[in-house]
Amino acid sequence: MCRFLAYTGEPVFLDTLLIEPASSLVSQSLAAREAKTLVNGDGCGVGWYGARPEPGIYRGTLPAWSDANLASLCHQVAAPMFLAHVRSATSGEVSMANCHPFAYGRHLFMHNGQIGGYERIRRSVEAMVPDDLYASRRGNGDSEAIFLAALGHGLDVDPLAALTRTLAACTRMMHANAITSALRFTAILADGDTLHAIRWASDDHPPTLYWRHLDTGIAIASEPFGDSADCWEAVPPGSAMTATRGAVAFSDFAVA
Amino acid sequence: MCRFLAYTGEPVFLDTLLIEPASSLVSQSLAAREAKTLVNGDGCGVGWYGARPEPGIYRGTLPAWSDANLASLCHQVAAPMFLAHVRSATSGEVSMANCHPFAYGRHLFMHNGQIGGYERIRRSVEAMVPDDLYASRRGNGDSEAIFLAALGHGLDVDPLAALTRTLAACTRMMHANAITSALRFTAILADGDTLHAIRWASDDHPPTLYWRHLDTGIAIASEPFGDSADCWEAVPPGSAMTATRGAVAFSDFAVA
Amino acid sequence: MCRFLAYTGEPVFLDTLLIEPASSLVSQSLAAREAKTLVNGDGCGVGWYGARPEPGIYRGTLPAWSDANLASLCHQVAAPMFLAHVRSATSGEVSMANCHPFAYGRHLFMHNGQIGGYERIRRSVEAMVPDDLYASRRGNGDSEAIFLAALGHGLDVDPLAALTRTLAACTRMMHANAITSALRFTAILADGDTLHAIRWASDDHPPTLYWRHLDTGIAIASEPFGDSADCWEAVPPGSAMTATRGAVAFSDFAVA
Amino acid sequence: MCRFLAYTGEPVFLDTLLIEPASSLVSQSLAAREAKTLVNGDGCGVGWYGARPEPGIYRGTLPAWSDANLASLCHQVAAPMFLAHVRSATSGEVSMANCHPFAYGRHLFMHNGQIGGYERIRRSVEAMVPDDLYASRRGNGDSEAIFLAALGHGLDVDPLAALTRTLAACTRMMHANAITSALRFTAILADGDTLHAIRWASDDHPPTLYWRHLDTGIAIASEPFGDSADCWEAVPPGSAMTATRGAVAFSDFAVA
């Protein structure tokens, strides 16, 4: 399992959330409380919205705790919306191209979970990626494939519906291939204005997802962190949380 | 354009051919005489046949001239057949997964050239990769795709025919997509016993390919190197050279 | 020889100077007009002054032309003062710790040149580094050693005098060791307010240094770049240029 | 704490000891039983004796568990003596130059432990490195410094005495600087013929060190591994074990 953090609100320096808090994402990358794999040492990445229409991206293959560039970047850059991810590889080798978040245009996407038996349906999943996006595929993991497929399913227009359609198609492929392991999908999708957080699985074990109000905005994370860990609320399984300009809304997220 | 070197014969230390000669592959990676791009600084790799059925592989993203691990490995390892490649990226980002040579089972493959307009036919080329190999695809460049597609076209049984079929299919895809730039293919294929060197292009400009007898065996390279550069002979365009246990044979290589 | 660029003026996005211009630093890293080494593929770095008292730093071992993180960072970050460097190693291996610029507190430093016979006086040069800075030494090259030694010689108070003293000491060490090759020192020193550019050598061949007015400020570079290359003026050998809040001043820079 | 393994005996493929056994060094790098730090993700290295007088070296900054080159190398290379190390950094940044083992001539050295308050005596420790070795210093950690200092104290002639002298000098420096934390030194030194394993600390907590007979030779490791973990014997604190051509001898190792 990977771990991640997303923020939206007034601009804050990235390190105030990613590095300084007790059990922050970077220290979490070394030892965590709830995740099932012990270590997230298979690369890390941050994406942030700044003065440009497209987000900035930094991704590296070093473990987060030893990446001096990541530390300096997070200390210098303040942003009103950002995503950060530390990876524990389940599909796709350790390479920059397989590090989250993934970017396309204004969109950023990161994922915690996995498609059961992915290697057996990889070809079918990649077949959903539209032609004009196929060329931009750089990695070889399941997460990037889901993101690009969802872009082909209308993520630009209706993100949650596009993800639902994509996951439904993946579920059908898994059935068709008699794959019995689960599809687990806890993910963050952002475009600079709106941030969607989804927690869903085909079984009863969607990866954890928490959120809380901060003084300056809203944080969403795979695990609580900071001194006041009790202030975090779980995002319920089978639901999506949407944060836009300070307002938070919840909706069911079901995959037919 | 990339550069490469292959050797077959009595076991020799890799550095005697890759590093020590005047204008060796590693020094070539910094400045070359015939290649069209100035620098081959986009990664490097070697594959060699040792005591195991499968070849050993080392690939790195540093330029060959600054890779201390490559230097030590080439100084320590002696092999009766090996391939080495320095990359100047034309398709696929700089990553270990895109560095040549590529390996599958006993086979090693490396390529110098490019498929014109690859991004427009990438999906069709990758569709030729058989299901059972698709999952093992790690990179995103044209060279690995050709290799895996050729494995699906019978490379195990008749390597040259499989490559011919694969390139013919690529050519048809390029025509169908009105791609006018050329498909250029100078490549080495090895399995530990036999080494095939192919020089072919859809236009009149296949990348250069030379070979020569050494005291201990046969060297094939994208460019002559060493003090006696005049001893090298060009492999003619549209032909394949096959070296197996000291014997060298030439055959036409045409793509219908 | 390495190559570098520094800027001070109104905040500009780093890529407007580092990547977009004709023959920019990144394209220069692949092939340059005046430098003596053909390629600057031994790592790169940028330092910039932002919202924090200390500068931000990004350094990597990939060649500048293939570093996707560098490209994204330069596209996102705007700064009123920044330094950028592409390395062609003369002393010290290729590693992040040996990439320029070097940072200490508010100071950034980058260097183009070399200390002749450095390996023979390395110990003496490093002996000039004050105790409290010695522990922070991370690399093993001559440039970082000069910078840290100059910090011990009062760089905080009078930067040019500190550099003069440091270089004079190096020169004496070279004489004492009968080193006849030259000490060449073209360098940039910055603290967020003021930018010093120095061009000096113990012989007649200090590495080139140019500067020009831009619409938004002042650029200083190891080589002219951009369409209007004729607008650049050479900084004379044996001189220092100081740029602070739009004003430019020149002074002699001599090492007794 | 780092972890390491050394072997001497009949040539074996490195992966038979480093990768294949239950809780091998590579899997240990992810989660270990006795070590105090949870993860050894700060780089790894192997050194082996082959057909050349000097050992081969491979060192990388990726965690051992995600290093494909390391896996291939260990699968291909068989050697009668080798050392392997996974790092959890205590002194010196994560870089190839700081990865163990360190090599000089025929000697290989790797270390598990630390010099208390090293940053305060680094300069004095480095002052012990003889002039002719100082230039070859590439990293900035305590382990390399001890090794080079010991070379200056006669490691070529009497390895254990040289290490004793070096550690005694370090201890005096620590006293002179009122450093109360311990000097802990569990280390392996090899030259292709003989392998020394030392376990010592200035307090009662020298890092663990175990050894056992294998069918083909002798293994020494920071922690037991394999199915028959009960066959391992601890090297007693304050002692050195010397293995040469199948014979094992123990001696006291005391630092005056």
mmCIF file with all atom_site columns, C-alpha atoms in Angstrom, chain A residues 140-227:
data_model
loop_
_atom_site.group_PDB
_atom_site.id
_atom_site.type_symbol
_atom_site.label_atom_id
_atom_site.label_alt_id
_atom_site.label_comp_id
_atom_site.label_asym_id
_atom_site.label_entity_id
_atom_site.label_seq_id
_atom_site.pdbx_PDB_ins_code
_atom_site.Cartn_x
_atom_site.Cartn_y
_atom_site.Cartn_z
_atom_site.occupancy
_atom_site.B_iso_or_equiv
_atom_site.pdbx_formal_charge
_atom_site.auth_seq_id
_atom_site.auth_comp_id
_atom_site.auth_asym_id
_atom_site.auth_atom_id
_atom_site.pdbx_PDB_model_num
ATOM 1  C CA . ASN A 1 140 ? 3.711   0.660   -16.897 1.00 0.00 ? 140 ASN A CA 1
ATOM 2  C CA . GLY A 1 141 ? 1.632   0.497   -13.728 1.00 0.00 ? 141 GLY A CA 1
ATOM 3  C CA . ASP A 1 142 ? -2.064  0.104   -13.093 1.00 0.00 ? 142 ASP A CA 1
ATOM 4  C CA . SER A 1 143 ? -2.599  3.557   -11.569 1.00 0.00 ? 143 SER A CA 1
ATOM 5  C CA . GLU A 1 144 ? -1.497  5.544   -14.604 1.00 0.00 ? 144 GLU A CA 1
ATOM 6  C CA . ALA A 1 145 ? -3.556  3.278   -16.848 1.00 0.00 ? 145 ALA A CA 1
ATOM 7  C CA . ILE A 1 146 ? -6.719  3.899   -14.797 1.00 0.00 ? 146 ILE A CA 1
ATOM 8  C CA . PHE A 1 147 ? -6.111  7.645   -14.932 1.00 0.00 ? 147 PHE A CA 1
ATOM 9  C CA . LEU A 1 148 ? -5.598  7.747   -18.695 1.00 0.00 ? 148 LEU A CA 1
ATOM 10 C CA . ALA A 1 149 ? -8.568  5.432   -19.272 1.00 0.00 ? 149 ALA A CA 1
ATOM 11 C CA . ALA A 1 150 ? -10.725 7.721   -17.125 1.00 0.00 ? 150 ALA A CA 1
ATOM 12 C CA . LEU A 1 151 ? -9.634  10.675  -19.246 1.00 0.00 ? 151 LEU A CA 1
ATOM 13 C CA . GLY A 1 152 ? -11.065 8.755   -22.173 1.00 0.00 ? 152 GLY A CA 1
ATOM 14 C CA . HIS A 1 153 ? -14.244 8.154   -20.223 1.00 0.00 ? 153 HIS A CA 1
ATOM 15 C CA . GLY A 1 154 ? -14.922 11.855  -19.730 1.00 0.00 ? 154 GLY A CA 1
ATOM 16 C CA . LEU A 1 155 ? -12.879 12.766  -16.675 1.00 0.00 ? 155 LEU A CA 1
ATOM 17 C CA . ASP A 1 156 ? -12.653 16.318  -18.010 1.00 0.00 ? 156 ASP A CA 1
ATOM 18 C CA . VAL A 1 157 ? -16.442 16.717  -17.881 1.00 0.00 ? 157 VAL A CA 1
ATOM 19 C CA . ASP A 1 158 ? -17.606 14.553  -14.988 1.00 0.00 ? 158 ASP A CA 1
ATOM 20 C CA . PRO A 1 159 ? -14.685 13.145  -13.014 1.00 0.00 ? 159 PRO A CA 1
ATOM 21 C CA . LEU A 1 160 ? -16.579 10.862  -10.651 1.00 0.00 ? 160 LEU A CA 1
ATOM 22 C CA . ALA A 1 161 ? -18.715 9.374   -13.410 1.00 0.00 ? 161 ALA A CA 1
ATOM 23 C CA . ALA A 1 162 ? -15.609 8.808   -15.525 1.00 0.00 ? 162 ALA A CA 1
ATOM 24 C CA . LEU A 1 163 ? -13.880 6.988   -12.698 1.00 0.00 ? 163 LEU A CA 1
ATOM 25 C CA . THR A 1 164 ? -16.994 4.918   -12.029 1.00 0.00 ? 164 THR A CA 1
ATOM 26 C CA . ARG A 1 165 ? -17.177 3.885   -15.655 1.00 0.00 ? 165 ARG A CA 1
ATOM 27 C CA . THR A 1 166 ? -13.497 3.029   -15.745 1.00 0.00 ? 166 THR A CA 1
ATOM 28 C CA . LEU A 1 167 ? -13.614 0.950   -12.579 1.00 0.00 ? 167 LEU A CA 1
ATOM 29 C CA . ALA A 1 168 ? -16.774 -0.814  -13.758 1.00 0.00 ? 168 ALA A CA 1
ATOM 30 C CA . ALA A 1 169 ? -14.973 -1.783  -16.943 1.00 0.00 ? 169 ALA A CA 1
ATOM 31 C CA . CYS A 1 170 ? -11.992 -3.034  -14.936 1.00 0.00 ? 170 CYS A CA 1
ATOM 32 C CA . THR A 1 171 ? -14.318 -5.082  -12.737 1.00 0.00 ? 171 THR A CA 1
ATOM 33 C CA . ARG A 1 172 ? -15.884 -6.678  -15.809 1.00 0.00 ? 172 ARG A CA 1
ATOM 34 C CA . MET A 1 173 ? -12.432 -7.515  -17.178 1.00 0.00 ? 173 MET A CA 1
ATOM 35 C CA . MET A 1 174 ? -11.496 -9.107  -13.880 1.00 0.00 ? 174 MET A CA 1
ATOM 36 C CA . HIS A 1 175 ? -14.674 -11.186 -13.894 1.00 0.00 ? 175 HIS A CA 1
ATOM 37 C CA . ALA A 1 176 ? -14.065 -12.212 -17.495 1.00 0.00 ? 176 ALA A CA 1
ATOM 38 C CA . ASN A 1 177 ? -10.600 -13.394 -16.486 1.00 0.00 ? 177 ASN A CA 1
ATOM 39 C CA . ALA A 1 178 ? -11.851 -15.163 -13.372 1.00 0.00 ? 178 ALA A CA 1
ATOM 40 C CA . ILE A 1 179 ? -9.752  -12.919 -11.165 1.00 0.00 ? 179 ILE A CA 1
ATOM 41 C CA . THR A 1 180 ? -11.010 -13.303 -7.625  1.00 0.00 ? 180 THR A CA 1
ATOM 42 C CA . SER A 1 181 ? -8.729  -10.841 -5.849  1.00 0.00 ? 181 SER A CA 1
ATOM 43 C CA . ALA A 1 182 ? -10.142 -7.401  -5.201  1.00 0.00 ? 182 ALA A CA 1
ATOM 44 C CA . LEU A 1 183 ? -9.972  -4.074  -6.968  1.00 0.00 ? 183 LEU A CA 1
ATOM 45 C CA . ARG A 1 184 ? -9.150  -1.476  -4.346  1.00 0.00 ? 184 ARG A CA 1
ATOM 46 C CA . PHE A 1 185 ? -9.226  2.171   -5.175  1.00 0.00 ? 185 PHE A CA 1
ATOM 47 C CA . THR A 1 186 ? -8.574  5.024   -2.805  1.00 0.00 ? 186 THR A CA 1
ATOM 48 C CA . ALA A 1 187 ? -7.562  8.000   -4.857  1.00 0.00 ? 187 ALA A CA 1
ATOM 49 C CA . ILE A 1 188 ? -7.269  11.753  -5.196  1.00 0.00 ? 188 ILE A CA 1
ATOM 50 C CA . LEU A 1 189 ? -8.086  13.715  -8.316  1.00 0.00 ? 189 LEU A CA 1
ATOM 51 C CA . ALA A 1 190 ? -7.463  17.457  -8.609  1.00 0.00 ? 190 ALA A CA 1
ATOM 52 C CA . ASP A 1 191 ? -7.624  20.186  -11.221 1.00 0.00 ? 191 ASP A CA 1
ATOM 53 C CA . GLY A 1 192 ? -6.502  23.250  -9.286  1.00 0.00 ? 192 GLY A CA 1
ATOM 54 C CA . ASP A 1 193 ? -10.017 24.262  -8.292  1.00 0.00 ? 193 ASP A CA 1
ATOM 55 C CA . THR A 1 194 ? -11.644 21.086  -7.076  1.00 0.00 ? 194 THR A CA 1
ATOM 56 C CA . LEU A 1 195 ? -10.280 18.092  -5.259  1.00 0.00 ? 195 LEU A CA 1
ATOM 57 C CA . HIS A 1 196 ? -12.029 14.722  -5.283  1.00 0.00 ? 196 HIS A CA 1
ATOM 58 C CA . ALA A 1 197 ? -11.162 12.004  -2.791  1.00 0.00 ? 197 ALA A CA 1
ATOM 59 C CA . ILE A 1 198 ? -12.592 8.562   -3.470  1.00 0.00 ? 198 ILE A CA 1
ATOM 60 C CA . ARG A 1 199 ? -12.626 5.482   -1.251  1.00 0.00 ? 199 ARG A CA 1
ATOM 61 C CA . TRP A 1 200 ? -13.948 2.340   -2.816  1.00 0.00 ? 200 TRP A CA 1
ATOM 62 C CA . ALA A 1 201 ? -13.149 -1.355  -3.169  1.00 0.00 ? 201 ALA A CA 1
ATOM 63 C CA . SER A 1 202 ? -14.811 -4.346  -4.774  1.00 0.00 ? 202 SER A CA 1
ATOM 64 C CA . ASP A 1 203 ? -14.537 -6.084  -1.411  1.00 0.00 ? 203 ASP A CA 1
ATOM 65 C CA . ASP A 1 204 ? -14.914 -4.800  2.140   1.00 0.00 ? 204 ASP A CA 1
ATOM 66 C CA . HIS A 1 205 ? -11.385 -3.500  2.451   1.00 0.00 ? 205 HIS A CA 1
ATOM 67 C CA . PRO A 1 206 ? -10.926 -0.179  0.680   1.00 0.00 ? 206 PRO A CA 1
ATOM 68 C CA . PRO A 1 207 ? -7.651  1.448   1.768   1.00 0.00 ? 207 PRO A CA 1
ATOM 69 C CA . THR A 1 208 ? -8.121  3.937   4.570   1.00 0.00 ? 208 THR A CA 1
ATOM 70 C CA . LEU A 1 209 ? -8.891  7.604   3.865   1.00 0.00 ? 209 LEU A CA 1
ATOM 71 C CA . TYR A 1 210 ? -9.181  10.416  6.383   1.00 0.00 ? 210 TYR A CA 1
ATOM 72 C CA . TRP A 1 211 ? -9.810  14.133  6.276   1.00 0.00 ? 211 TRP A CA 1
ATOM 73 C CA . ARG A 1 212 ? -9.840  17.066  8.630   1.00 0.00 ? 212 ARG A CA 1
ATOM 74 C CA . HIS A 1 213 ? -10.210 20.820  8.774   1.00 0.00 ? 213 HIS A CA 1
ATOM 75 C CA . LEU A 1 214 ? -7.023  22.770  9.323   1.00 0.00 ? 214 LEU A CA 1
ATOM 76 C CA . ASP A 1 215 ? -6.811  26.457  10.190  1.00 0.00 ? 215 ASP A CA 1
ATOM 77 C CA . THR A 1 216 ? -6.040  27.199  6.575   1.00 0.00 ? 216 THR A CA 1
ATOM 78 C CA . GLY A 1 217 ? -8.000  24.571  4.666   1.00 0.00 ? 217 GLY A CA 1
ATOM 79 C CA . ILE A 1 218 ? -8.635  20.893  4.368   1.00 0.00 ? 218 ILE A CA 1
ATOM 80 C CA . ALA A 1 219 ? -6.251  17.950  4.472   1.00 0.00 ? 219 ALA A CA 1
ATOM 81 C CA . ILE A 1 220 ? -7.016  14.484  3.141   1.00 0.00 ? 220 ILE A CA 1
ATOM 82 C CA . ALA A 1 221 ? -4.664  11.628  3.845   1.00 0.00 ? 221 ALA A CA 1
ATOM 83 C CA . SER A 1 222 ? -4.326  7.881   3.720   1.00 0.00 ? 222 SER A CA 1
ATOM 84 C CA . GLU A 1 223 ? -3.622  7.974   7.453   1.00 0.00 ? 223 GLU A CA 1
ATOM 85 C CA . PRO A 1 224 ? -4.039  10.581  10.208  1.00 0.00 ? 224 PRO A CA 1
ATOM 86 C CA . PHE A 1 225 ? -0.929  12.504  11.140  1.00 0.00 ? 225 PHE A CA 1
ATOM 87 C CA . GLY A 1 226 ? 0.065   15.323  13.464  1.00 0.00 ? 226 GLY A CA 1
ATOM 88 C CA . ASP A 1 227 ? -0.437  15.736  17.180  1.00 0.00 ? 227 ASP A CA 1
#
